[in-house]
PDB file of C-alpha atoms in Angstrom:
ATOM      1  CA  UNK A   1     -24.429 -15.458  43.805  1.00 43.00           C
ATOM      2  CA  UNK A   2     -25.761 -15.383  40.253  1.00 38.00           C
ATOM      3  CA  UNK A   3     -26.227 -11.627  40.573  1.00 41.00           C
ATOM      4  CA  UNK A   4     -22.595 -11.127  41.664  1.00 43.00           C
ATOM      5  CA  UNK A   5     -21.342 -13.275  38.776  1.00 36.00           C
ATOM      6  CA  UNK A   6     -23.407 -11.253  36.301  1.00 38.00           C
ATOM      7  CA  UNK A   7     -21.991  -7.968  37.646  1.00 38.00           C
ATOM      8  CA  UNK A   8     -18.425  -9.293  37.429  1.00 37.00           C
ATOM      9  CA  UNK A   9     -18.994 -10.404  33.847  1.00 37.00           C
ATOM     10  CA  UNK A  10     -20.461  -7.025  32.928  1.00 38.00           C
ATOM     11  CA  UNK A  11     -17.504  -5.144  34.462  1.00 35.00           C
ATOM     12  CA  UNK A  12     -15.043  -7.277  32.511  1.00 37.00           C
ATOM     13  CA  UNK A  13     -16.933  -6.672  29.297  1.00 34.00           C
ATOM     14  CA  UNK A  14     -16.940  -2.879  29.561  1.00 32.00           C
ATOM     15  CA  UNK A  15     -13.424  -2.574  30.991  1.00 33.00           C
ATOM     16  CA  UNK A  16     -10.996  -0.764  28.631  1.00 30.00           C
ATOM     17  CA  UNK A  17      -8.500  -3.557  29.295  1.00 30.00           C
ATOM     18  CA  UNK A  18     -10.881  -6.246  28.078  1.00 26.00           C
ATOM     19  CA  UNK A  19     -10.430  -6.925  24.362  1.00 26.00           C
ATOM     20  CA  UNK A  20     -12.103  -9.628  22.326  1.00 28.00           C
ATOM     21  CA  UNK A  21      -9.771 -11.931  20.448  1.00 28.00           C
ATOM     22  CA  UNK A  22      -9.071 -10.494  17.026  1.00 30.00           C
ATOM     23  CA  UNK A  23     -10.124  -6.952  17.964  1.00 28.00           C
ATOM     24  CA  UNK A  24      -7.679  -4.341  16.554  1.00 32.00           C
ATOM     25  CA  UNK A  25      -5.839  -2.510  19.330  1.00 29.00           C
ATOM     26  CA  UNK A  26      -6.388   1.058  18.150  1.00 34.00           C
ATOM     27  CA  UNK A  27      -4.944   3.952  20.100  1.00 37.00           C
ATOM     28  CA  UNK A  28      -7.402   6.052  22.056  1.00 35.00           C
ATOM     29  CA  UNK A  29      -8.811   9.259  20.627  1.00 35.00           C
ATOM     30  CA  UNK A  30      -9.757   8.064  17.146  1.00 37.00           C
ATOM     31  CA  UNK A  31     -13.229   8.265  15.719  1.00 40.00           C
ATOM     32  CA  UNK A  32     -13.443   5.484  13.148  1.00 38.00           C
ATOM     33  CA  UNK A  33     -16.142   3.435  11.530  1.00 39.00           C
ATOM     34  CA  UNK A  34     -15.934  -0.217  10.545  1.00 34.00           C
ATOM     35  CA  UNK A  35     -14.114   0.654   7.303  1.00 44.00           C
ATOM     36  CA  UNK A  36     -11.364   2.439   9.298  1.00 47.00           C
ATOM     37  CA  UNK A  37     -12.164   5.748   7.609  1.00 51.00           C
ATOM     38  CA  UNK A  38     -11.008   8.350  10.124  1.00 59.00           C
ATOM     39  CA  UNK A  39     -13.645  11.005  10.692  1.00 55.00           C
ATOM     40  CA  UNK A  40     -11.892  13.194  13.224  1.00 55.00           C
ATOM     41  CA  UNK A  41      -8.877  15.204  12.013  1.00 53.00           C
ATOM     42  CA  UNK A  42      -6.078  15.870  14.461  1.00 60.00           C
ATOM     43  CA  UNK A  43      -2.395  15.503  15.300  1.00 66.00           C
ATOM     44  CA  UNK A  44      -2.952  11.938  16.498  1.00 89.00           C
ATOM     45  CA  UNK A  45      -2.532  10.831  12.871  1.00 95.00           C
ATOM     46  CA  UNK A  46       0.970  11.504  11.544  1.00 97.00           C
ATOM     47  CA  UNK A  47       1.013  11.432   7.748  1.00 98.00           C
ATOM     48  CA  UNK A  48       4.060  10.538   5.667  1.00 98.00           C
ATOM     49  CA  UNK A  49       4.329  10.943   1.897  1.00 98.00           C
ATOM     50  CA  UNK A  50       5.932   8.232  -0.255  1.00 98.00           C
ATOM     51  CA  UNK A  51       7.080   9.604  -3.621  1.00 98.00           C
ATOM     52  CA  UNK A  52       9.385   8.493  -6.413  1.00 98.00           C
ATOM     53  CA  UNK A  53       9.497   5.665  -8.921  1.00 98.00           C
ATOM     54  CA  UNK A  54       9.433   1.862  -8.861  1.00 97.00           C
ATOM     55  CA  UNK A  55      11.840   1.220  -5.998  1.00 98.00           C
ATOM     56  CA  UNK A  56       9.652   3.371  -3.750  1.00 98.00           C
ATOM     57  CA  UNK A  57       6.507   1.719  -5.078  1.00 97.00           C
ATOM     58  CA  UNK A  58       8.120  -1.664  -4.465  1.00 97.00           C
ATOM     59  CA  UNK A  59       8.959  -4.456  -6.849  1.00 97.00           C
ATOM     60  CA  UNK A  60      10.204  -7.063  -4.353  1.00 97.00           C
ATOM     61  CA  UNK A  61       8.618 -10.547  -4.636  1.00 96.00           C
ATOM     62  CA  UNK A  62       5.409 -10.858  -2.617  1.00 95.00           C
ATOM     63  CA  UNK A  63       6.193 -13.964  -0.598  1.00 94.00           C
ATOM     64  CA  UNK A  64       3.681 -15.122   2.021  1.00 93.00           C
ATOM     65  CA  UNK A  65       5.680 -13.679   4.918  1.00 93.00           C
ATOM     66  CA  UNK A  66       5.421 -10.204   3.391  1.00 96.00           C
ATOM     67  CA  UNK A  67       1.747 -10.406   2.438  1.00 94.00           C
ATOM     68  CA  UNK A  68       0.841 -11.132   6.052  1.00 92.00           C
ATOM     69  CA  UNK A  69       2.687  -8.120   7.516  1.00 95.00           C
ATOM     70  CA  UNK A  70       0.450  -5.501   9.138  1.00 95.00           C
ATOM     71  CA  UNK A  71      -0.006  -3.383  12.250  1.00 93.00           C
ATOM     72  CA  UNK A  72      -3.330  -1.824  13.271  1.00 92.00           C
ATOM     73  CA  UNK A  73      -1.748   1.579  13.938  1.00 94.00           C
ATOM     74  CA  UNK A  74      -0.116   1.861  10.503  1.00 96.00           C
ATOM     75  CA  UNK A  75      -2.594   2.951   7.834  1.00 96.00           C
ATOM     76  CA  UNK A  76      -2.451   3.617   4.111  1.00 97.00           C
ATOM     77  CA  UNK A  77      -4.445   5.980   1.910  1.00 97.00           C
ATOM     78  CA  UNK A  78      -5.791   3.388  -0.500  1.00 96.00           C
ATOM     79  CA  UNK A  79      -6.832   3.669  -4.136  1.00 93.00           C
ATOM     80  CA  UNK A  80     -10.457   4.156  -3.067  1.00 94.00           C
ATOM     81  CA  UNK A  81      -9.549   7.341  -1.220  1.00 94.00           C
ATOM     82  CA  UNK A  82      -9.882   6.096   2.351  1.00 94.00           C
ATOM     83  CA  UNK A  83      -7.698   4.927   5.206  1.00 95.00           C
ATOM     84  CA  UNK A  84      -7.121   1.186   5.545  1.00 95.00           C
ATOM     85  CA  UNK A  85      -4.710  -1.080   7.402  1.00 96.00           C
ATOM     86  CA  UNK A  86      -1.398  -0.872   5.511  1.00 97.00           C
ATOM     87  CA  UNK A  87      -0.220  -4.027   3.758  1.00 96.00           C
ATOM     88  CA  UNK A  88       2.078  -4.961   0.889  1.00 97.00           C
ATOM     89  CA  UNK A  89       1.824  -3.778  -1.802  1.00 96.00           C
ATOM     90  CA  UNK A  90       1.215  -0.214  -0.666  1.00 97.00           C
ATOM     91  CA  UNK A  91       1.318   1.309  -4.127  1.00 96.00           C
ATOM     92  CA  UNK A  92      -1.063   0.846  -7.031  1.00 91.00           C
ATOM     93  CA  UNK A  93       0.877   2.576  -9.804  1.00 93.00           C
ATOM     94  CA  UNK A  94       1.299  -0.661 -11.793  1.00 91.00           C
ATOM     95  CA  UNK A  95      -0.840  -3.365 -10.150  1.00 88.00           C
ATOM     96  CA  UNK A  96       0.680  -6.207 -12.178  1.00 90.00           C
ATOM     97  CA  UNK A  97       4.184  -5.348 -10.928  1.00 94.00           C
ATOM     98  CA  UNK A  98       3.614  -3.849  -7.460  1.00 91.00           C
ATOM     99  CA  UNK A  99       5.376  -5.706  -4.680  1.00 96.00           C
ATOM    100  CA  UNK A 100       7.442  -5.196  -1.550  1.00 98.00           C
ATOM    101  CA  UNK A 101       8.897  -1.718  -1.127  1.00 98.00           C
ATOM    102  CA  UNK A 102      10.355   0.307   1.749  1.00 98.00           C
ATOM    103  CA  UNK A 103       7.132   2.085   2.717  1.00 98.00           C
ATOM    104  CA  UNK A 104       5.599  -0.498   5.029  1.00 98.00           C
ATOM    105  CA  UNK A 105       8.717  -1.183   7.101  1.00 98.00           C
ATOM    106  CA  UNK A 106       9.220   2.592   7.268  1.00 98.00           C
ATOM    107  CA  UNK A 107       5.717   2.904   8.725  1.00 98.00           C
ATOM    108  CA  UNK A 108       6.312   0.094  11.216  1.00 98.00           C
ATOM    109  CA  UNK A 109       9.575   1.676  12.405  1.00 98.00           C
ATOM    110  CA  UNK A 110       7.935   5.094  12.812  1.00 98.00           C
ATOM    111  CA  UNK A 111       5.092   3.498  14.772  1.00 97.00           C
ATOM    112  CA  UNK A 112       7.527   1.789  17.147  1.00 96.00           C
ATOM    113  CA  UNK A 113       9.026   5.176  17.975  1.00 96.00           C
ATOM    114  CA  UNK A 114       5.684   6.967  18.265  1.00 93.00           C
ATOM    115  CA  UNK A 115       3.393   4.706  20.276  1.00 87.00           C
ATOM    116  CA  UNK A 116       0.921   7.498  21.089  1.00 90.00           C
ATOM    117  CA  UNK A 117      -0.023   8.210  17.456  1.00 93.00           C
ATOM    118  CA  UNK A 118      -1.092   6.444  14.320  1.00 95.00           C
ATOM    119  CA  UNK A 119       1.052   6.499  11.192  1.00 97.00           C
ATOM    120  CA  UNK A 120      -0.669   7.247   7.884  1.00 97.00           C
ATOM    121  CA  UNK A 121       1.165   6.479   4.633  1.00 98.00           C
ATOM    122  CA  UNK A 122       0.215   8.192   1.366  1.00 98.00           C
ATOM    123  CA  UNK A 123       1.620   6.200  -1.604  1.00 98.00           C
ATOM    124  CA  UNK A 124       2.341   8.399  -4.626  1.00 98.00           C
ATOM    125  CA  UNK A 125       5.244   6.726  -6.456  1.00 98.00           C
ATOM    126  CA  UNK A 126       4.961   5.899 -10.157  1.00 97.00           C
ATOM    127  CA  UNK A 127       7.330   3.347 -11.658  1.00 96.00           C
ATOM    128  CA  UNK A 128       9.646   4.450 -14.454  1.00 96.00           C
ATOM    129  CA  UNK A 129       9.146   8.177 -13.979  1.00 97.00           C
ATOM    130  CA  UNK A 130      11.779  10.787 -14.733  1.00 97.00           C
ATOM    131  CA  UNK A 131      11.927  13.698 -12.279  1.00 98.00           C
ATOM    132  CA  UNK A 132      10.725  15.959 -15.118  1.00 97.00           C
ATOM    133  CA  UNK A 133       7.192  14.554 -14.812  1.00 97.00           C
ATOM    134  CA  UNK A 134       7.084  15.414 -11.095  1.00 98.00           C
ATOM    135  CA  UNK A 135       5.817  18.927 -11.685  1.00 97.00           C
ATOM    136  CA  UNK A 136       2.335  20.412 -12.070  1.00 98.00           C
ATOM    137  CA  UNK A 137       0.592  19.465 -15.315  1.00 97.00           C
ATOM    138  CA  UNK A 138       3.273  17.025 -16.466  1.00 98.00           C
ATOM    139  CA  UNK A 139       2.136  13.669 -17.832  1.00 97.00           C
ATOM    140  CA  UNK A 140       3.858  10.290 -17.724  1.00 95.00           C
ATOM    141  CA  UNK A 141       3.043   8.730 -21.082  1.00 93.00           C
ATOM    142  CA  UNK A 142       3.934   5.175 -20.014  1.00 90.00           C
ATOM    143  CA  UNK A 143       1.253   5.108 -17.328  1.00 91.00           C
ATOM    144  CA  UNK A 144      -1.020   7.806 -18.763  1.00 93.00           C
ATOM    145  CA  UNK A 145      -0.950   9.555 -15.384  1.00 95.00           C
ATOM    146  CA  UNK A 146       0.038  12.940 -13.995  1.00 97.00           C
ATOM    147  CA  UNK A 147       2.367  11.971 -11.112  1.00 98.00           C
ATOM    148  CA  UNK A 148       2.561  15.320  -9.340  1.00 98.00           C
ATOM    149  CA  UNK A 149      -1.078  16.261  -9.875  1.00 98.00           C
ATOM    150  CA  UNK A 150      -2.257  12.827  -8.732  1.00 98.00           C
ATOM    151  CA  UNK A 151      -0.010  13.022  -5.680  1.00 98.00           C
ATOM    152  CA  UNK A 152      -1.317  16.480  -4.814  1.00 98.00           C
ATOM    153  CA  UNK A 153      -4.902  15.246  -4.961  1.00 98.00           C
ATOM    154  CA  UNK A 154      -4.174  12.344  -2.602  1.00 97.00           C
ATOM    155  CA  UNK A 155      -2.107  14.458  -0.234  1.00 98.00           C
ATOM    156  CA  UNK A 156      -4.728  17.183   0.088  1.00 97.00           C
ATOM    157  CA  UNK A 157      -7.450  14.635   0.808  1.00 96.00           C
ATOM    158  CA  UNK A 158      -5.315  12.728   3.312  1.00 96.00           C
ATOM    159  CA  UNK A 159      -4.411  15.984   5.085  1.00 95.00           C
ATOM    160  CA  UNK A 160      -8.041  16.389   6.131  1.00 94.00           C
ATOM    161  CA  UNK A 161      -7.507  13.668   8.719  1.00 94.00           C
ATOM    162  CA  UNK A 162      -4.085  14.404  10.190  1.00 95.00           C
ATOM    163  CA  UNK A 163      -0.825  16.313   9.931  1.00 95.00           C
ATOM    164  CA  UNK A 164       1.881  15.701   7.319  1.00 97.00           C
ATOM    165  CA  UNK A 165       5.097  15.113   9.260  1.00 98.00           C
ATOM    166  CA  UNK A 166       7.533  14.037   6.557  1.00 98.00           C
ATOM    167  CA  UNK A 167       8.256  12.782   3.067  1.00 99.00           C
ATOM    168  CA  UNK A 168      10.475  10.008   1.724  1.00 98.00           C
ATOM    169  CA  UNK A 169      11.697  10.052  -1.870  1.00 98.00           C
ATOM    170  CA  UNK A 170      13.346   7.358  -3.942  1.00 98.00           C
ATOM    171  CA  UNK A 171      13.787   8.228  -7.586  1.00 98.00           C
ATOM    172  CA  UNK A 172      16.649   8.482 -10.015  1.00 98.00           C
ATOM    173  CA  UNK A 173      17.022   5.262 -11.941  1.00 98.00           C
ATOM    174  CA  UNK A 174      15.312   7.079 -14.832  1.00 97.00           C
ATOM    175  CA  UNK A 175      17.745   9.988 -14.410  1.00 97.00           C
ATOM    176  CA  UNK A 176      20.932   7.970 -13.963  1.00 97.00           C
ATOM    177  CA  UNK A 177      22.314   8.688 -17.442  1.00 94.00           C
ATOM    178  CA  UNK A 178      24.880  11.478 -17.737  1.00 94.00           C
ATOM    179  CA  UNK A 179      22.522  13.840 -19.612  1.00 95.00           C
ATOM    180  CA  UNK A 180      19.534  13.119 -17.374  1.00 95.00           C
ATOM    181  CA  UNK A 181      21.535  13.992 -14.249  1.00 96.00           C
ATOM    182  CA  UNK A 182      22.068  17.572 -15.381  1.00 96.00           C
ATOM    183  CA  UNK A 183      20.162  19.950 -13.119  1.00 97.00           C
ATOM    184  CA  UNK A 184      18.722  17.102 -11.052  1.00 98.00           C
ATOM    185  CA  UNK A 185      19.318  18.665  -7.628  1.00 98.00           C
ATOM    186  CA  UNK A 186      17.705  21.937  -8.733  1.00 98.00           C
ATOM    187  CA  UNK A 187      14.638  20.010  -9.895  1.00 98.00           C
ATOM    188  CA  UNK A 188      14.528  18.042  -6.649  1.00 98.00           C
ATOM    189  CA  UNK A 189      14.735  21.271  -4.668  1.00 98.00           C
ATOM    190  CA  UNK A 190      11.847  22.722  -6.672  1.00 98.00           C
ATOM    191  CA  UNK A 191       9.740  19.612  -6.063  1.00 98.00           C
ATOM    192  CA  UNK A 192      10.407  19.607  -2.327  1.00 98.00           C
ATOM    193  CA  UNK A 193       9.650  23.325  -2.129  1.00 98.00           C
ATOM    194  CA  UNK A 194       6.278  22.726  -3.831  1.00 98.00           C
ATOM    195  CA  UNK A 195       5.441  19.872  -1.465  1.00 98.00           C
ATOM    196  CA  UNK A 196       6.401  21.911   1.593  1.00 98.00           C
ATOM    197  CA  UNK A 197       4.229  24.792   0.434  1.00 98.00           C
ATOM    198  CA  UNK A 198       1.351  22.413  -0.256  1.00 98.00           C
ATOM    199  CA  UNK A 199       1.379  20.956   3.258  1.00 98.00           C
ATOM    200  CA  UNK A 200       2.054  24.292   4.941  1.00 97.00           C
ATOM    201  CA  UNK A 201       5.438  23.433   6.427  1.00 98.00           C
ATOM    202  CA  UNK A 202       8.553  25.023   4.918  1.00 97.00           C
ATOM    203  CA  UNK A 203      10.707  22.857   7.201  1.00 98.00           C
ATOM    204  CA  UNK A 204       9.068  19.530   6.389  1.00 98.00           C
ATOM    205  CA  UNK A 205      11.670  16.755   6.898  1.00 98.00           C
ATOM    206  CA  UNK A 206      12.566  14.918   3.705  1.00 98.00           C
ATOM    207  CA  UNK A 207      14.617  11.730   3.406  1.00 98.00           C
ATOM    208  CA  UNK A 208      16.055  10.844   0.006  1.00 98.00           C
ATOM    209  CA  UNK A 209      17.359   7.353  -0.755  1.00 98.00           C
ATOM    210  CA  UNK A 210      20.451   6.427  -2.726  1.00 98.00           C
ATOM    211  CA  UNK A 211      20.088   4.211  -5.760  1.00 98.00           C
ATOM    212  CA  UNK A 212      21.308   0.636  -5.484  1.00 98.00           C
ATOM    213  CA  UNK A 213      25.066   0.267  -5.540  1.00 97.00           C
ATOM    214  CA  UNK A 214      24.941  -2.604  -8.007  1.00 96.00           C
ATOM    215  CA  UNK A 215      25.198  -0.507 -11.175  1.00 94.00           C
ATOM    216  CA  UNK A 216      27.985   1.811 -12.324  1.00 91.00           C
ATOM    217  CA  UNK A 217      25.793   4.685 -13.475  1.00 92.00           C
ATOM    218  CA  UNK A 218      23.813   4.431 -10.230  1.00 97.00           C
ATOM    219  CA  UNK A 219      27.051   5.041  -8.336  1.00 96.00           C
ATOM    220  CA  UNK A 220      27.636   8.212 -10.345  1.00 96.00           C
ATOM    221  CA  UNK A 221      24.113   9.331  -9.548  1.00 97.00           C
ATOM    222  CA  UNK A 222      24.712   8.711  -5.838  1.00 98.00           C
ATOM    223  CA  UNK A 223      27.834  10.897  -5.911  1.00 97.00           C
ATOM    224  CA  UNK A 224      25.740  13.723  -7.315  1.00 97.00           C
ATOM    225  CA  UNK A 225      22.961  13.039  -4.793  1.00 98.00           C
ATOM    226  CA  UNK A 226      25.420  13.365  -1.917  1.00 98.00           C
ATOM    227  CA  UNK A 227      25.271  17.138  -2.399  1.00 98.00           C
ATOM    228  CA  UNK A 228      21.542  17.346  -1.673  1.00 98.00           C
ATOM    229  CA  UNK A 229      21.746  17.841   2.136  1.00 98.00           C
ATOM    230  CA  UNK A 230      24.030  20.849   1.690  1.00 97.00           C
ATOM    231  CA  UNK A 231      21.720  22.377  -0.899  1.00 97.00           C
ATOM    232  CA  UNK A 232      18.300  21.597   0.592  1.00 98.00           C
ATOM    233  CA  UNK A 233      17.618  22.276   4.295  1.00 98.00           C
ATOM    234  CA  UNK A 234      16.109  19.599   6.525  1.00 98.00           C
ATOM    235  CA  UNK A 235      16.981  16.828   4.102  1.00 98.00           C
ATOM    236  CA  UNK A 236      18.907  13.639   4.854  1.00 98.00           C
ATOM    237  CA  UNK A 237      20.166  10.748   2.748  1.00 98.00           C
ATOM    238  CA  UNK A 238      19.410   7.102   3.439  1.00 98.00           C
ATOM    239  CA  UNK A 239      22.245   4.814   2.401  1.00 98.00           C
ATOM    240  CA  UNK A 240      21.813   1.831   0.100  1.00 98.00           C
ATOM    241  CA  UNK A 241      25.034   0.218   1.311  1.00 98.00           C
ATOM    242  CA  UNK A 242      24.890  -3.626   1.321  1.00 98.00           C
ATOM    243  CA  UNK A 243      21.424  -3.719  -0.265  1.00 98.00           C
ATOM    244  CA  UNK A 244      21.000  -6.036  -3.245  1.00 98.00           C
ATOM    245  CA  UNK A 245      18.785  -6.276  -6.306  1.00 97.00           C
ATOM    246  CA  UNK A 246      16.315  -9.035  -7.041  1.00 97.00           C
ATOM    247  CA  UNK A 247      18.319 -10.192 -10.070  1.00 96.00           C
ATOM    248  CA  UNK A 248      17.403  -7.496 -12.579  1.00 96.00           C
ATOM    249  CA  UNK A 249      20.099  -4.948 -11.592  1.00 96.00           C
ATOM    250  CA  UNK A 250      17.342  -2.405 -11.036  1.00 96.00           C
ATOM    251  CA  UNK A 251      14.968  -3.282  -8.197  1.00 97.00           C
ATOM    252  CA  UNK A 252      15.738  -4.125  -4.583  1.00 98.00           C
ATOM    253  CA  UNK A 253      14.757  -7.583  -3.417  1.00 98.00           C
ATOM    254  CA  UNK A 254      12.213  -7.870  -0.606  1.00 98.00           C
ATOM    255  CA  UNK A 255      14.675  -8.158   2.325  1.00 98.00           C
ATOM    256  CA  UNK A 256      16.660  -5.170   1.039  1.00 98.00           C
ATOM    257  CA  UNK A 257      13.529  -3.059   0.530  1.00 98.00           C
ATOM    258  CA  UNK A 258      12.475  -3.892   4.088  1.00 98.00           C
ATOM    259  CA  UNK A 259      15.841  -2.876   5.544  1.00 98.00           C
ATOM    260  CA  UNK A 260      15.749   0.271   3.433  1.00 98.00           C
ATOM    261  CA  UNK A 261      12.441   1.328   4.954  1.00 98.00           C
ATOM    262  CA  UNK A 262      13.971   1.106   8.420  1.00 98.00           C
ATOM    263  CA  UNK A 263      16.893   3.252   7.267  1.00 98.00           C
ATOM    264  CA  UNK A 264      14.459   5.862   5.960  1.00 98.00           C
ATOM    265  CA  UNK A 265      12.769   5.873   9.372  1.00 98.00           C
ATOM    266  CA  UNK A 266      16.075   6.283  11.224  1.00 98.00           C
ATOM    267  CA  UNK A 267      16.897   9.340   9.124  1.00 98.00           C
ATOM    268  CA  UNK A 268      13.374  10.741   9.461  1.00 98.00           C
ATOM    269  CA  UNK A 269      13.480  10.491  13.240  1.00 98.00           C
ATOM    270  CA  UNK A 270      16.908  12.138  13.259  1.00 98.00           C
ATOM    271  CA  UNK A 271      15.616  15.011  11.129  1.00 98.00           C
ATOM    272  CA  UNK A 272      12.572  15.471  13.339  1.00 98.00           C
ATOM    273  CA  UNK A 273      14.858  15.842  16.349  1.00 97.00           C
ATOM    274  CA  UNK A 274      17.135  18.285  14.530  1.00 96.00           C
ATOM    275  CA  UNK A 275      14.871  20.594  12.530  1.00 91.00           C
ATOM    276  CA  UNK A 276      16.737  23.776  11.607  1.00 82.00           C
TER     277      UNK A 276
END
């Protein structure tokens, strides 16, 4: 009897359906170590690039309910250059100000629609940046960084472990003045073309977000931005309708940033189904 009990216990222990309490439920096919650094490259990891300025990086208040958000199949390329479970804040452009942005809820929504893969997020946004510093060699004096060059370094390293499947972009507050809007769509097209060449996919889906509708000059920027899908193939706009700021007329509050991430995901999934 003791022998039969021991065999039953052993079978339960080795069964793939037996999981210890607290054990992350990773999808099959991943070779990981205890630090979650993926060793085996392959299409099972879908990588998404998060670029832009502070509203992509996230400036929503980090309340307890947001700090605790995580899913074991949504990863982030962290500041140490390795994959880790994604949590708020995703970005590390300005650690003192980083908060809730759209990236994490975007990752969660993509994961819900793609249960057979992991989602890897590569945070590259830099708060306050004008689109003019998003080109090779350009420096952002406020942060003493090179936004495009730094993004390229992270993207190329992250690509060793999976396949880049899309990019989301939220930027324009720094370009919302009448003079700074001149030529914006041409510059955006050039940036997207460079990214697509970098990742080896000329049809890479790109979702661009509108600025908040709580400022007059932002509304003018959004009117200009509305022409982007006609100019740039495989690009869609995510609407900022009904989203609100956190009181500074610049940054989305945490609930709005969360909803925005889901809107980015809806547009990304639509693009992936309708690649031209």
